[in-house]
Tab-separated table of C-alpha atoms in Angstrom:
chain	number	residue	atom	x	y	z
A	1	MET	CA	26.368	29.118	120.752
A	2	ASP	CA	24.943	26.845	123.488
A	3	ARG	CA	27.898	27.705	125.711
A	4	HIS	CA	27.168	31.436	125.325
A	5	VAL	CA	23.466	31.001	126.019
A	6	SER	CA	24.200	28.863	129.084
A	7	ALA	CA	26.692	31.417	130.351
A	8	THR	CA	23.994	34.106	130.399
A	9	GLY	CA	21.583	31.879	132.289
A	10	ALA	CA	19.092	32.114	129.438
A	11	SER	CA	17.189	29.258	127.934
A	12	VAL	CA	16.238	29.022	124.290
A	13	LEU	CA	13.444	26.984	122.786
A	14	VAL	CA	13.107	26.429	119.069
A	15	VAL	CA	9.470	25.493	118.584
A	16	ALA	CA	9.089	25.280	114.803
A	17	GLY	CA	8.859	21.647	113.864
A	18	ASP	CA	11.241	20.148	116.410
A	19	PRO	CA	9.426	17.583	118.612
A	20	ARG	CA	12.042	17.849	121.387
A	21	SER	CA	11.611	21.618	121.524
A	22	ARG	CA	7.830	21.297	121.647
A	23	SER	CA	8.188	18.772	124.470
A	24	ARG	CA	10.447	21.170	126.390
A	25	LEU	CA	7.899	23.945	125.885
A	26	VAL	CA	5.082	21.789	127.254
A	27	ASP	CA	7.277	20.872	130.248
A	28	ALA	CA	7.903	24.582	130.905
A	29	LEU	CA	4.238	25.569	130.610
A	30	GLY	CA	1.789	25.944	133.456
A	31	GLU	CA	-1.833	25.805	132.337
A	32	GLY	CA	-5.177	26.662	133.871
A	33	VAL	CA	-5.997	29.111	136.631
A	34	ALA	CA	-5.018	26.848	139.565
A	35	ALA	CA	-1.648	25.842	138.080
A	36	VAL	CA	-0.762	29.415	137.126
A	37	LEU	CA	-1.743	30.734	140.567
A	38	ALA	CA	0.578	28.154	142.155
A	39	ALA	CA	3.393	29.120	139.781
A	40	LEU	CA	2.893	32.817	140.569
A	41	ARG	CA	3.050	32.107	144.323
A	42	ALA	CA	6.369	30.321	143.700
A	43	GLU	CA	7.585	33.274	141.571
A	44	ALA	CA	8.202	30.736	138.797
A	45	VAL	CA	6.295	32.568	136.045
A	46	ASP	CA	8.451	34.137	133.363
A	47	THR	CA	5.576	35.061	131.014
A	48	LEU	CA	1.857	35.109	131.815
A	49	LEU	CA	-0.365	34.136	128.871
A	50	LEU	CA	-4.021	35.213	128.828
A	51	ASP	CA	-6.374	34.365	125.979
A	52	ALA	CA	-8.490	37.458	125.324
A	53	GLY	CA	-11.118	35.286	123.628
A	54	VAL	CA	-11.939	33.390	126.831
A	55	THR	CA	-14.210	34.968	129.444
A	56	ARG	CA	-13.086	34.377	133.010
A	57	GLU	CA	-15.628	35.563	135.586
A	58	ALA	CA	-14.190	33.895	138.686
A	59	THR	CA	-12.663	35.720	141.602
A	60	VAL	CA	-9.551	34.665	143.487
A	61	TRP	CA	-8.041	35.624	146.815
A	62	ILE	CA	-5.148	38.062	147.068
A	63	SER	CA	-2.881	39.229	149.876
A	64	ASP	CA	-0.901	42.415	150.372
A	65	ALA	CA	2.068	40.735	148.645
A	66	PRO	CA	1.225	40.898	144.916
A	67	GLY	CA	2.499	37.410	144.053
A	68	GLN	CA	0.426	35.731	146.731
A	69	VAL	CA	-2.816	34.662	145.033
A	70	ALA	CA	-4.993	31.565	145.410
A	71	GLU	CA	-8.400	30.162	144.553
A	72	SER	CA	-9.469	30.187	148.215
A	73	ALA	CA	-8.610	32.066	151.382
A	74	ASP	CA	-7.616	28.754	152.990
A	75	ASP	CA	-5.186	27.987	150.132
A	76	LEU	CA	-3.620	31.415	150.592
A	77	ARG	CA	-3.239	30.877	154.342
A	78	ALA	CA	-1.726	27.431	153.686
A	79	ALA	CA	0.851	29.185	151.488
A	80	GLY	CA	1.757	31.433	154.436
A	81	SER	CA	-0.089	34.618	153.444
A	82	GLU	CA	-3.005	36.374	155.067
A	83	PRO	CA	-5.831	37.110	152.596
A	84	SER	CA	-6.686	40.774	152.105
A	85	GLY	CA	-9.693	40.246	149.822
A	86	GLU	CA	-11.020	38.877	146.570
A	87	ALA	CA	-10.326	40.206	143.078
A	88	PRO	CA	-11.389	39.321	139.537
A	89	VAL	CA	-9.113	36.535	138.301
A	90	ASP	CA	-7.657	38.486	135.351
A	91	ALA	CA	-6.834	41.513	137.520
A	92	ALA	CA	-5.244	39.292	140.180
A	93	LEU	CA	-3.190	37.375	137.597
A	94	LEU	CA	-1.891	40.605	136.028
A	95	ARG	CA	-1.123	42.119	139.459
A	96	ALA	CA	0.752	38.987	140.516
A	97	ALA	CA	2.680	38.841	137.237
A	98	ALA	CA	3.732	42.483	137.532
A	99	GLY	CA	4.618	42.043	141.207
A	100	THR	CA	6.890	39.084	140.492
A	101	GLY	CA	8.603	40.545	137.431
A	102	ALA	CA	6.807	38.347	134.899
A	103	ALA	CA	6.038	39.536	131.390
A	104	PHE	CA	2.502	39.431	129.978
A	105	VAL	CA	1.388	38.314	126.523
A	106	ALA	CA	-2.206	38.386	125.289
A	107	ILE	CA	-2.859	35.451	123.000
A	108	GLY	CA	-5.374	33.799	120.873
A	109	GLY	CA	-8.938	34.859	120.584
A	110	GLY	CA	-9.933	31.442	121.966
A	111	ARG	CA	-8.290	29.538	119.135
A	112	THR	CA	-4.917	28.186	120.146
A	113	GLY	CA	-2.160	28.466	122.686
A	114	PRO	CA	1.589	27.998	122.311
A	115	VAL	CA	1.235	24.217	122.189
A	116	GLY	CA	-1.212	24.119	119.268
A	117	ARG	CA	-4.449	23.880	121.238
A	118	PRO	CA	-6.475	26.188	123.501
A	119	LEU	CA	-5.072	26.743	127.002
A	120	ASP	CA	-7.050	25.422	129.981
A	121	ASP	CA	-9.236	28.304	131.238
A	122	GLY	CA	-7.526	30.499	128.617
A	123	VAL	CA	-4.651	30.947	131.098
A	124	GLY	CA	-1.072	29.754	130.816
A	125	ALA	CA	2.439	30.626	131.894
A	126	LEU	CA	5.906	29.991	130.571
A	127	LEU	CA	7.906	29.085	133.645
A	128	ARG	CA	11.342	30.252	134.747
A	129	TYR	CA	11.957	26.809	136.230
A	130	PRO	CA	9.857	23.660	136.641
A	131	LEU	CA	7.736	23.360	139.745
A	132	PRO	CA	7.856	20.249	141.900
A	133	THR	CA	4.969	17.859	141.288
A	134	GLY	CA	1.999	18.820	143.426
A	135	ALA	CA	3.086	22.453	143.882
């Protein structure tokens, strides 16, 4: 079975009860607005997770390219994109996810995320590939 999964380029995580699988999930999870914005800029987000029970009132900076989002205009410029304006964080996250081919899953009600505790800022992402440290 592993050979067939590997041949398709897919990855499979079995979360129920297996500590190694939970560890792999945590390694493949970006958490909090800043980390998820960085992952979206790198087009590394496979699935965007937003907790509907957490209110996020912040705004973030966007560019004309949907995946280019950052907490500040300077961060966006440093990533090589010219800011086109600010947008509510949830709208910008959803726009960036759609623009980079990521799926979206609403979770929680403020209770728990996929790792058994609330997500930082109520925002998380399952990643297509790990990001380098400091990305």
